[in-house]
N, CA, C and O atoms as a DFTB+ gen file, in Angstrom:
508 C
 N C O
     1  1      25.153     -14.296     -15.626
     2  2      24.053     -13.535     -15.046
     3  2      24.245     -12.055     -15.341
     4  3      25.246     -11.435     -15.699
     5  1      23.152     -11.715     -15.119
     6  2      23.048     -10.384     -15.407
     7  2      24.028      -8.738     -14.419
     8  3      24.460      -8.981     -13.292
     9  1      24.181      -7.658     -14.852
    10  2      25.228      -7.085     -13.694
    11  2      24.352      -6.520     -12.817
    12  3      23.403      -5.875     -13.262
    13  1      24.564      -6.696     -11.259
    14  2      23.813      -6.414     -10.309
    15  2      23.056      -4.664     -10.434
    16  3      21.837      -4.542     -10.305
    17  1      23.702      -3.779     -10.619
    18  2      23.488      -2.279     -11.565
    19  2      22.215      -1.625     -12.165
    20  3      21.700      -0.514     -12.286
    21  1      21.990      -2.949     -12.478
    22  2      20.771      -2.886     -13.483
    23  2      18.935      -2.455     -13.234
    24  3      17.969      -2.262     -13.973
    25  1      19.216      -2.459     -11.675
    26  2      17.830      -2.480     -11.020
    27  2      16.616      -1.747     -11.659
    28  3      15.485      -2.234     -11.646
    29  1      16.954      -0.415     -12.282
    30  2      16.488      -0.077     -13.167
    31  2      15.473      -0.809     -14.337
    32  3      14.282      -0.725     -14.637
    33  1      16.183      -1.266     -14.622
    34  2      16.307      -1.846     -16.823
    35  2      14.883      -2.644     -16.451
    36  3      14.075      -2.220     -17.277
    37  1      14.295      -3.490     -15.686
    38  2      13.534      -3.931     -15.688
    39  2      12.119      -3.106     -15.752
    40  3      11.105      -3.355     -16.405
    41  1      12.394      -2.091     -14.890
    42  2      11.250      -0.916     -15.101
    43  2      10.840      -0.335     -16.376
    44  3       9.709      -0.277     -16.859
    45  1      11.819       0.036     -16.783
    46  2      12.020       0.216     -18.211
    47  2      11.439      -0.837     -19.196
    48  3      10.496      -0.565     -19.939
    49  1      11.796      -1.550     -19.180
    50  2      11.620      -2.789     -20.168
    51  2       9.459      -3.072     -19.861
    52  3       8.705      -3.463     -20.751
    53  1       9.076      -2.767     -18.596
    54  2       7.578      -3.157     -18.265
    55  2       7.143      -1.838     -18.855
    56  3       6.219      -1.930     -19.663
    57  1       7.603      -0.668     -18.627
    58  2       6.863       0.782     -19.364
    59  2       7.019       0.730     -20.854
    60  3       6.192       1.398     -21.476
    61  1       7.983       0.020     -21.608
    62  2       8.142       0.162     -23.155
    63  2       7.128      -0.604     -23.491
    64  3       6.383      -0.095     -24.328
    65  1       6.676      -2.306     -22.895
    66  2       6.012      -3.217     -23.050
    67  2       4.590      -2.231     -23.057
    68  3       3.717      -2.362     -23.915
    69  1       4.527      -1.251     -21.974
    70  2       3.206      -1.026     -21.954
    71  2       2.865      -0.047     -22.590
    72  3       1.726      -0.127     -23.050
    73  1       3.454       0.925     -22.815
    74  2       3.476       1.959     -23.924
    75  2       3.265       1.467     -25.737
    76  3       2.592       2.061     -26.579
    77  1       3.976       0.386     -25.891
    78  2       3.575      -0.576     -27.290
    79  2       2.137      -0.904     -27.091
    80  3       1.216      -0.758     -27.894
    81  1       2.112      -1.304     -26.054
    82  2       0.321      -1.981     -26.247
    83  2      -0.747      -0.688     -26.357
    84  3      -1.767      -0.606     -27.041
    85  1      -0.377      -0.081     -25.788
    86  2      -0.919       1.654     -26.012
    87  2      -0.920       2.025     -27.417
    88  3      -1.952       2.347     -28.006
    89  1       0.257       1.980     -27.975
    90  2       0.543       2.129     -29.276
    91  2      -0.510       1.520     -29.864
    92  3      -1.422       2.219     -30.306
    93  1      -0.541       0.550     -29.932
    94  2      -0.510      -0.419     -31.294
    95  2      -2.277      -1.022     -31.717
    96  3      -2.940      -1.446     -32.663
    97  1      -2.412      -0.575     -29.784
    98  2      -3.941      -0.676     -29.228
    99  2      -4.648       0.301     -30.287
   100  3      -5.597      -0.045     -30.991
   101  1      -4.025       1.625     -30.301
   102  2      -5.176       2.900     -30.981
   103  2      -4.594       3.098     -32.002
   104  3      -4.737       4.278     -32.325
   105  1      -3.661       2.234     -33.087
   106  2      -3.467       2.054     -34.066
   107  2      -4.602       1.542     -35.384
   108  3      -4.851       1.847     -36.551
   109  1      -5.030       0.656     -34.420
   110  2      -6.041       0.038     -35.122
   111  2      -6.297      -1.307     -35.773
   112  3      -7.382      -1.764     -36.130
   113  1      -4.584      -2.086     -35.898
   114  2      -4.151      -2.763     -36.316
   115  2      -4.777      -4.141     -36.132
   116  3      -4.595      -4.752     -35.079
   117  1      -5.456      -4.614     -37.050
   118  2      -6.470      -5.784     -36.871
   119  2      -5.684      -7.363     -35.932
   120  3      -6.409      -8.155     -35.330
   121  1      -4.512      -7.485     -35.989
   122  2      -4.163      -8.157     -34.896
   123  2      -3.058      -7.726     -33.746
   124  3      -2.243      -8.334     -33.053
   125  1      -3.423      -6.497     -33.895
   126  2      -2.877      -5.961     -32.312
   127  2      -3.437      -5.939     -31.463
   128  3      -4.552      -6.387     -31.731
   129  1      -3.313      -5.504     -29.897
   130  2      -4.235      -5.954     -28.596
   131  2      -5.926      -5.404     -28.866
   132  3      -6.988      -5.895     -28.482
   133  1      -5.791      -4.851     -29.239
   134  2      -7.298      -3.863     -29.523
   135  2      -8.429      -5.275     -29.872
   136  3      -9.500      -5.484     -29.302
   137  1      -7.804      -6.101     -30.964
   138  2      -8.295      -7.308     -31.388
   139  2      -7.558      -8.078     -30.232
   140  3      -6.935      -7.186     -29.656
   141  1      -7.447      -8.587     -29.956
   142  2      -6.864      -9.352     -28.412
   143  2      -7.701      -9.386     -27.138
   144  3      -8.189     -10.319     -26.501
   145  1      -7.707      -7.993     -26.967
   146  2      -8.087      -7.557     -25.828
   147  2      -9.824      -7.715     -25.488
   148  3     -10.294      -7.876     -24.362
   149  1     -10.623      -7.621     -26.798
   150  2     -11.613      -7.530     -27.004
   151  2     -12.211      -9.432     -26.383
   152  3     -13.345      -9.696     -25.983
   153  1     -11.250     -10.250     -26.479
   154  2     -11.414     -11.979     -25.886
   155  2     -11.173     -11.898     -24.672
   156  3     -11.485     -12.832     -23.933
   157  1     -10.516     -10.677     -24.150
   158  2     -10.236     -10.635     -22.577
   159  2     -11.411     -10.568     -21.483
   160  3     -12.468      -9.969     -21.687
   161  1     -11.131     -11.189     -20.406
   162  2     -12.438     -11.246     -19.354
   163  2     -11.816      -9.569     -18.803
   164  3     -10.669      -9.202     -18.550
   165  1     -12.991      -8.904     -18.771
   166  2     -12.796      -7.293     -17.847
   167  2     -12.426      -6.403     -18.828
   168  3     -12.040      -5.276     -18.516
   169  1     -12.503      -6.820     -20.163
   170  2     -11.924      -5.443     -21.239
   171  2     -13.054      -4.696     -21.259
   172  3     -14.194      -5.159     -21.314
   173  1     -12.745      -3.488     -21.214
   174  2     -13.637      -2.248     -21.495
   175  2     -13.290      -1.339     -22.018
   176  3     -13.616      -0.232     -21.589
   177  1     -12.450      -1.493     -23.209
   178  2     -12.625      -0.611     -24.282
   179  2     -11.857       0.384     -23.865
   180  3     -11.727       1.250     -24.730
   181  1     -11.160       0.646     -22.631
   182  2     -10.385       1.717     -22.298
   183  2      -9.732       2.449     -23.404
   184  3      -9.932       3.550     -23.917
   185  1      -8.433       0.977     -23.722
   186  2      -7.457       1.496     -24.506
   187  2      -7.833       2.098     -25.622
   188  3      -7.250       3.111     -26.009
   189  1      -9.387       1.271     -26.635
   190  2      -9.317       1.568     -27.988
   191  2      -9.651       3.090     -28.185
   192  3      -9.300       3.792     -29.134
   193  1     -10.519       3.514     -26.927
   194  2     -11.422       4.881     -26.867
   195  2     -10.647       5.935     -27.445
   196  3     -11.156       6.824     -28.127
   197  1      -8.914       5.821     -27.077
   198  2      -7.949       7.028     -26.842
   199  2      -7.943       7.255     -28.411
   200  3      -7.655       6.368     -29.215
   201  1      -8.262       8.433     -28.719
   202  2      -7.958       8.807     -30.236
   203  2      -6.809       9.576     -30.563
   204  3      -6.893      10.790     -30.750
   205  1      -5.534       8.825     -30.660
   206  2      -4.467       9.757     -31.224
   207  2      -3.304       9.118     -32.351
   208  3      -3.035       7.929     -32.528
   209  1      -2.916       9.911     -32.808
   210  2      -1.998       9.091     -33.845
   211  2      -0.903       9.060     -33.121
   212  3      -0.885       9.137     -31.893
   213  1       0.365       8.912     -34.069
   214  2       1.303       8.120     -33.721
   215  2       2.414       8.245     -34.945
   216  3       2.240       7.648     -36.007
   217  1       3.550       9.060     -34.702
   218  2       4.507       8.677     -35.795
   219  2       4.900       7.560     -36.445
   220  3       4.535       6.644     -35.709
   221  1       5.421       7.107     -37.379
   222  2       6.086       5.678     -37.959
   223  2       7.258       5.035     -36.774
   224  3       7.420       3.859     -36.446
   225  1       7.777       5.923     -36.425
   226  2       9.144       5.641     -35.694
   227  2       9.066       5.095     -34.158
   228  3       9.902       4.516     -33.464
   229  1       7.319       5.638     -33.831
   230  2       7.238       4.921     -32.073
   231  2       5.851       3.879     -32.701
   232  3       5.282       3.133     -31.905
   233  1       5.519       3.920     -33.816
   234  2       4.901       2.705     -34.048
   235  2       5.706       1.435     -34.275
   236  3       5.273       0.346     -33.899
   237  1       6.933       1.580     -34.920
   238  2       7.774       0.620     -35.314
   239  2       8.315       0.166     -33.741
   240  3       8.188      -0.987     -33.329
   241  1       8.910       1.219     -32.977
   242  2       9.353       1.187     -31.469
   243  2       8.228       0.275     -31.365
   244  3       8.671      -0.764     -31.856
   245  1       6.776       0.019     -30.935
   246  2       6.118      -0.476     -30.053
   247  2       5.878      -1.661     -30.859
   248  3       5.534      -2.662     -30.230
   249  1       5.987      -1.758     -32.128
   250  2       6.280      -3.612     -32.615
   251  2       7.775      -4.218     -32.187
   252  3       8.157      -5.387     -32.244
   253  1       8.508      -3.002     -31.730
   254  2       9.615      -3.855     -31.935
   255  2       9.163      -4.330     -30.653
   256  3       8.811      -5.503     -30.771
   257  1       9.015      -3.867     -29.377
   258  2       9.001      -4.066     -27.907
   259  2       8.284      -5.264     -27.916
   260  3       8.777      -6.315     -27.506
   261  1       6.561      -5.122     -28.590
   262  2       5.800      -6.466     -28.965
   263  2       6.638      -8.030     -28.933
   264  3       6.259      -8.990     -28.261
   265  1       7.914      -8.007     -29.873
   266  2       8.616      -9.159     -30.256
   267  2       8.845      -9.743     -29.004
   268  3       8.738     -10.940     -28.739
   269  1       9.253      -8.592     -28.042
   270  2       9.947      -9.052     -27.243
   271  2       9.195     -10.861     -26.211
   272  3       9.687     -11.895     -25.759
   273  1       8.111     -10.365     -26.301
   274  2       7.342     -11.655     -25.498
   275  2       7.581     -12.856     -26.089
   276  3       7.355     -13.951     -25.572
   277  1       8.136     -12.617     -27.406
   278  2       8.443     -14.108     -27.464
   279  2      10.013     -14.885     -27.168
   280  3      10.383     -16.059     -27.186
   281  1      10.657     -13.642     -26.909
   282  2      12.007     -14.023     -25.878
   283  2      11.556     -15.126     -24.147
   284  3      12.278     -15.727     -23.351
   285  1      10.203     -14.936     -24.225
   286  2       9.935     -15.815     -22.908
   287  2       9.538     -16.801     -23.487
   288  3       8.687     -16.877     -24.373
   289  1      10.493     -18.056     -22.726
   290  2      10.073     -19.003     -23.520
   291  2       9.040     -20.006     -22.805
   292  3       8.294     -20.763     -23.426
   293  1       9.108     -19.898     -21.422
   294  2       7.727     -20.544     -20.685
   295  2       6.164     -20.002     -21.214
   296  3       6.029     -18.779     -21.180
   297  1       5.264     -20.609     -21.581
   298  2       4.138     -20.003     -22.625
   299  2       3.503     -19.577     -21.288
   300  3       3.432     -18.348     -21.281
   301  1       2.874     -20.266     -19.825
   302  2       2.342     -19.973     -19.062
   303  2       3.023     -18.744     -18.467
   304  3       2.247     -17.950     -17.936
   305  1       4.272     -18.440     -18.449
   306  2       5.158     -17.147     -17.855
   307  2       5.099     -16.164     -18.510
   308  3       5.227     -15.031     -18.047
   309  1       4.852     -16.492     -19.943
   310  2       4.552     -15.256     -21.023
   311  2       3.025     -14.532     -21.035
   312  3       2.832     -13.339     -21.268
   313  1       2.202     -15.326     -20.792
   314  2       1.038     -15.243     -20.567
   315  2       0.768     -14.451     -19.395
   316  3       0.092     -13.422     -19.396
   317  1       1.364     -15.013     -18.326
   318  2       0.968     -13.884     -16.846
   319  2       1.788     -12.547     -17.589
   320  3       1.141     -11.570     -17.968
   321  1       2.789     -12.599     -17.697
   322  2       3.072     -11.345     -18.073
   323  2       2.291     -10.065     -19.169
   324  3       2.127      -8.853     -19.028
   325  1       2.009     -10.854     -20.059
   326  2       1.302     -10.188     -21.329
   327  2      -0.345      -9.972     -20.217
   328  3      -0.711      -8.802     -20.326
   329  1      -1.094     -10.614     -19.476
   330  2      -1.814      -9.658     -18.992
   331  2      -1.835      -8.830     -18.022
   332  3      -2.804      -8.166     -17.656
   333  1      -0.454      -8.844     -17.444
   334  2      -0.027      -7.817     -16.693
   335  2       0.061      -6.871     -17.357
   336  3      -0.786      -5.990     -17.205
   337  1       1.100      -6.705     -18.321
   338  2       0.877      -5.682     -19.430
   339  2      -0.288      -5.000     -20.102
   340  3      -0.269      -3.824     -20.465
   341  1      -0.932      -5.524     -20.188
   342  2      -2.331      -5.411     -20.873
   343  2      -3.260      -4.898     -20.005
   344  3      -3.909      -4.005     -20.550
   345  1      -3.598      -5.120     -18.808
   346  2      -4.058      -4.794     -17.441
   347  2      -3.687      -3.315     -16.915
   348  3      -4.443      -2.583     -16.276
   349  1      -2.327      -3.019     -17.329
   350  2      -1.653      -1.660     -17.004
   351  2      -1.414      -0.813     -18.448
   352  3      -0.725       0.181     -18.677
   353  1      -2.031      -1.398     -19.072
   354  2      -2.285      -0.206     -20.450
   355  2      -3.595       0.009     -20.316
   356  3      -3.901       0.838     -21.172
   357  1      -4.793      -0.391     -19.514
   358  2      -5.865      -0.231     -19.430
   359  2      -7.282      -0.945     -20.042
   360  3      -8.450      -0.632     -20.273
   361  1      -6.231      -2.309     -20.164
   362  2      -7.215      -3.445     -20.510
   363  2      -8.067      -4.199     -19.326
   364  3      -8.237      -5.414     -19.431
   365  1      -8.479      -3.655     -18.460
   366  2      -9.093      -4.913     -17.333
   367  2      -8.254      -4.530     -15.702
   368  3      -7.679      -3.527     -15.277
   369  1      -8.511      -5.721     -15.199
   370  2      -8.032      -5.585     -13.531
   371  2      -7.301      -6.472     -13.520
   372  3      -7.985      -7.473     -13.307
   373  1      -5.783      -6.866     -13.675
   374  2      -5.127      -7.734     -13.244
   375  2      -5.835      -8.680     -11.827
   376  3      -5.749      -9.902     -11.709
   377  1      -6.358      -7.964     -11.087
   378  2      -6.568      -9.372      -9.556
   379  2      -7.735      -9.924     -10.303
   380  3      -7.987     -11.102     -10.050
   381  1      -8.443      -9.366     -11.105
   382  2      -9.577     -10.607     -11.495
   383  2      -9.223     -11.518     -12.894
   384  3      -9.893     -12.276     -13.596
   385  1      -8.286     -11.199     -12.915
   386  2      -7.260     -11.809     -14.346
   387  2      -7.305     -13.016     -13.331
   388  3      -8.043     -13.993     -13.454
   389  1      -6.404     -12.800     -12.310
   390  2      -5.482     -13.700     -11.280
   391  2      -6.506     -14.177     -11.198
   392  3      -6.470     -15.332     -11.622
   393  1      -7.820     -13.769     -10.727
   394  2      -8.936     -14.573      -9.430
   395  2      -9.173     -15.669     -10.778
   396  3      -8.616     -16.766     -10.768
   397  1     -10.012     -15.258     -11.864
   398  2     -10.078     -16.025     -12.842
   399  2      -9.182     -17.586     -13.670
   400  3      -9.453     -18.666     -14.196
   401  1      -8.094     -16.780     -13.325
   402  2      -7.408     -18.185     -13.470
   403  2      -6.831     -19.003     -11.781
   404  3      -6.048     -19.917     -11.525
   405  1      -7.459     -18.351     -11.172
   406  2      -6.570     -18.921      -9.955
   407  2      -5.389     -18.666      -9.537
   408  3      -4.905     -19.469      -8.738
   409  1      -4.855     -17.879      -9.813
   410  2      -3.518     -17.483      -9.597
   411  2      -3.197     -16.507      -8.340
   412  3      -3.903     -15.510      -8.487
   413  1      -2.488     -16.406      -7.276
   414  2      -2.271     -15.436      -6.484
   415  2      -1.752     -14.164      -7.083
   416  3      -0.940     -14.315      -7.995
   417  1      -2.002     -13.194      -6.812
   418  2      -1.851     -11.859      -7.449
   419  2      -0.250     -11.617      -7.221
   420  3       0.629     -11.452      -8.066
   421  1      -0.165     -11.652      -5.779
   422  2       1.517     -11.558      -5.314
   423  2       2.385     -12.048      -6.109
   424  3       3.336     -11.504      -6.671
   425  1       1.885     -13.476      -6.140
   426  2       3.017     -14.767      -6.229
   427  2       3.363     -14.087      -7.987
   428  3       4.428     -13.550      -8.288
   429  1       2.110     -14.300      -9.010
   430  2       2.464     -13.887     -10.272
   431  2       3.097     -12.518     -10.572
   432  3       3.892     -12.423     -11.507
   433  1       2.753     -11.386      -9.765
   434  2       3.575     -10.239      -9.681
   435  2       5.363     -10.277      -9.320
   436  3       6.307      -9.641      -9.787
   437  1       5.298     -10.944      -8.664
   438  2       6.801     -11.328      -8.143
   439  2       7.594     -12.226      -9.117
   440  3       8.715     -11.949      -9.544
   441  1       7.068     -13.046      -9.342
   442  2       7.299     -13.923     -11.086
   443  2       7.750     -13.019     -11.992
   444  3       8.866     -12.878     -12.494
   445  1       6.789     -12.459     -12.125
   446  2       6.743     -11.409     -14.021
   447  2       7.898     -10.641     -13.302
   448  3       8.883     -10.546     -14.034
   449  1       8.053     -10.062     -12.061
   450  2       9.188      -8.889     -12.100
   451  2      10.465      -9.993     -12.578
   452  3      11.188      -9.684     -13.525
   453  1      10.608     -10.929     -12.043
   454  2      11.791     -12.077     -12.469
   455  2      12.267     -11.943     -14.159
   456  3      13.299     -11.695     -14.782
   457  1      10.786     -12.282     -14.467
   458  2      10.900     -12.447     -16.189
   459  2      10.978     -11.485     -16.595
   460  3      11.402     -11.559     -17.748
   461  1      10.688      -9.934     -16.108
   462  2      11.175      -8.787     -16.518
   463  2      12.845      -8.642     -16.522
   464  3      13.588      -8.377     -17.467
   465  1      13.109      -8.866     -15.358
   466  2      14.828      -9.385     -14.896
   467  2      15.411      -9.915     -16.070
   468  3      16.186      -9.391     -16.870
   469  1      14.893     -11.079     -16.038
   470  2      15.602     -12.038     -17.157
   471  2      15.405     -11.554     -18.947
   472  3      16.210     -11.607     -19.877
   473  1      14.234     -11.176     -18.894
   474  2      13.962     -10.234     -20.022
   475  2      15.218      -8.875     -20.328
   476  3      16.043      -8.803     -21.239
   477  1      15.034      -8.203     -19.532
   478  2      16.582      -7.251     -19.387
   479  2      18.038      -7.531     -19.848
   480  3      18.943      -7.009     -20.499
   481  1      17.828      -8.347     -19.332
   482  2      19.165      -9.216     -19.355
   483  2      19.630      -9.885     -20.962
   484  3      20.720      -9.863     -21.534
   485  1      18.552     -10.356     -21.299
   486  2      18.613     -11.073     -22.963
   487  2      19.170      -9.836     -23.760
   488  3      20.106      -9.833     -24.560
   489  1      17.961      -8.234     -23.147
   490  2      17.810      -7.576     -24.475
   491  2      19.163      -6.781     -24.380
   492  3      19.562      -6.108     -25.331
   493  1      19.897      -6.891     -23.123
   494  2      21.082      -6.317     -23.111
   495  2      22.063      -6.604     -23.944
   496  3      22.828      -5.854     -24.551
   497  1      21.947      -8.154     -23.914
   498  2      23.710      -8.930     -24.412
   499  2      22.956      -9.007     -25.747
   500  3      23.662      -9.101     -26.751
   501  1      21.746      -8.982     -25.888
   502  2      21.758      -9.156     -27.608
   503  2      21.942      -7.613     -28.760
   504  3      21.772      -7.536     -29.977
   505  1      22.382      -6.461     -27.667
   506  2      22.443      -5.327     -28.329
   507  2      23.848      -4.967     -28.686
   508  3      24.080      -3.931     -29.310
């Protein structure tokens, strides 16, 4: 398990996640969230509106962070998470994400912080 210390790293690990989708969103990149987001129930164009560039070095940063979702290996756990993410880069309303699929807002919030946990934890020992 992971070292108790860490309380942090998980915060971290949800702001890089969401800062990539930011990225990669006003990049332009025909299958980054921008194209994603656009199938989402509640997208409004927030993210794509923002017009700014972006060095090579925090574009590469926000693909690398991208990978990371596929370190979750539950597809339904990856999923709440990725529109949590997506929701807090300014894709939509997470509770009507939830209402939409049925999901309690709490219960999946309390989840994803887990898989953030456990997420932490992978990207630690694999560095």
């Amino acid at each position: 398990m992971c070292e108790a210390n860490l309380s942090v790293v998980p915060d971290q690990v949800l702001e890089r996640l969401i800062e990539a989708v930011e990225v990669v969103a006003v990049t332009g990149k025909g299958d980054g969230p921008r194209s994603i987001l656009s199938a989402w129930p509640d997208y409004r164009r927030k993210i794509a509106r923002r017009q700014k560039t972006f060095p090579p070095h925090q574009i590469s940063r926000a693909e690398e962070a991208l990978t990371w979702f596929s370190l979750i290996e539950d597809p339904d756990s990856r999923r709440a998470l990725q529109f949590e993410v997506m929701c807090k880069a300014g894709g939509g309303k997470f509770s009507r994400i939830c209402e939409k699929y049925g999901w309690k807002r709490s219960t999946v919030t309390s989840r994803n912080r887990v898989i953030l946990q456990n997420l932490a934890c992978r990207l630690k020992t694999a560095v």
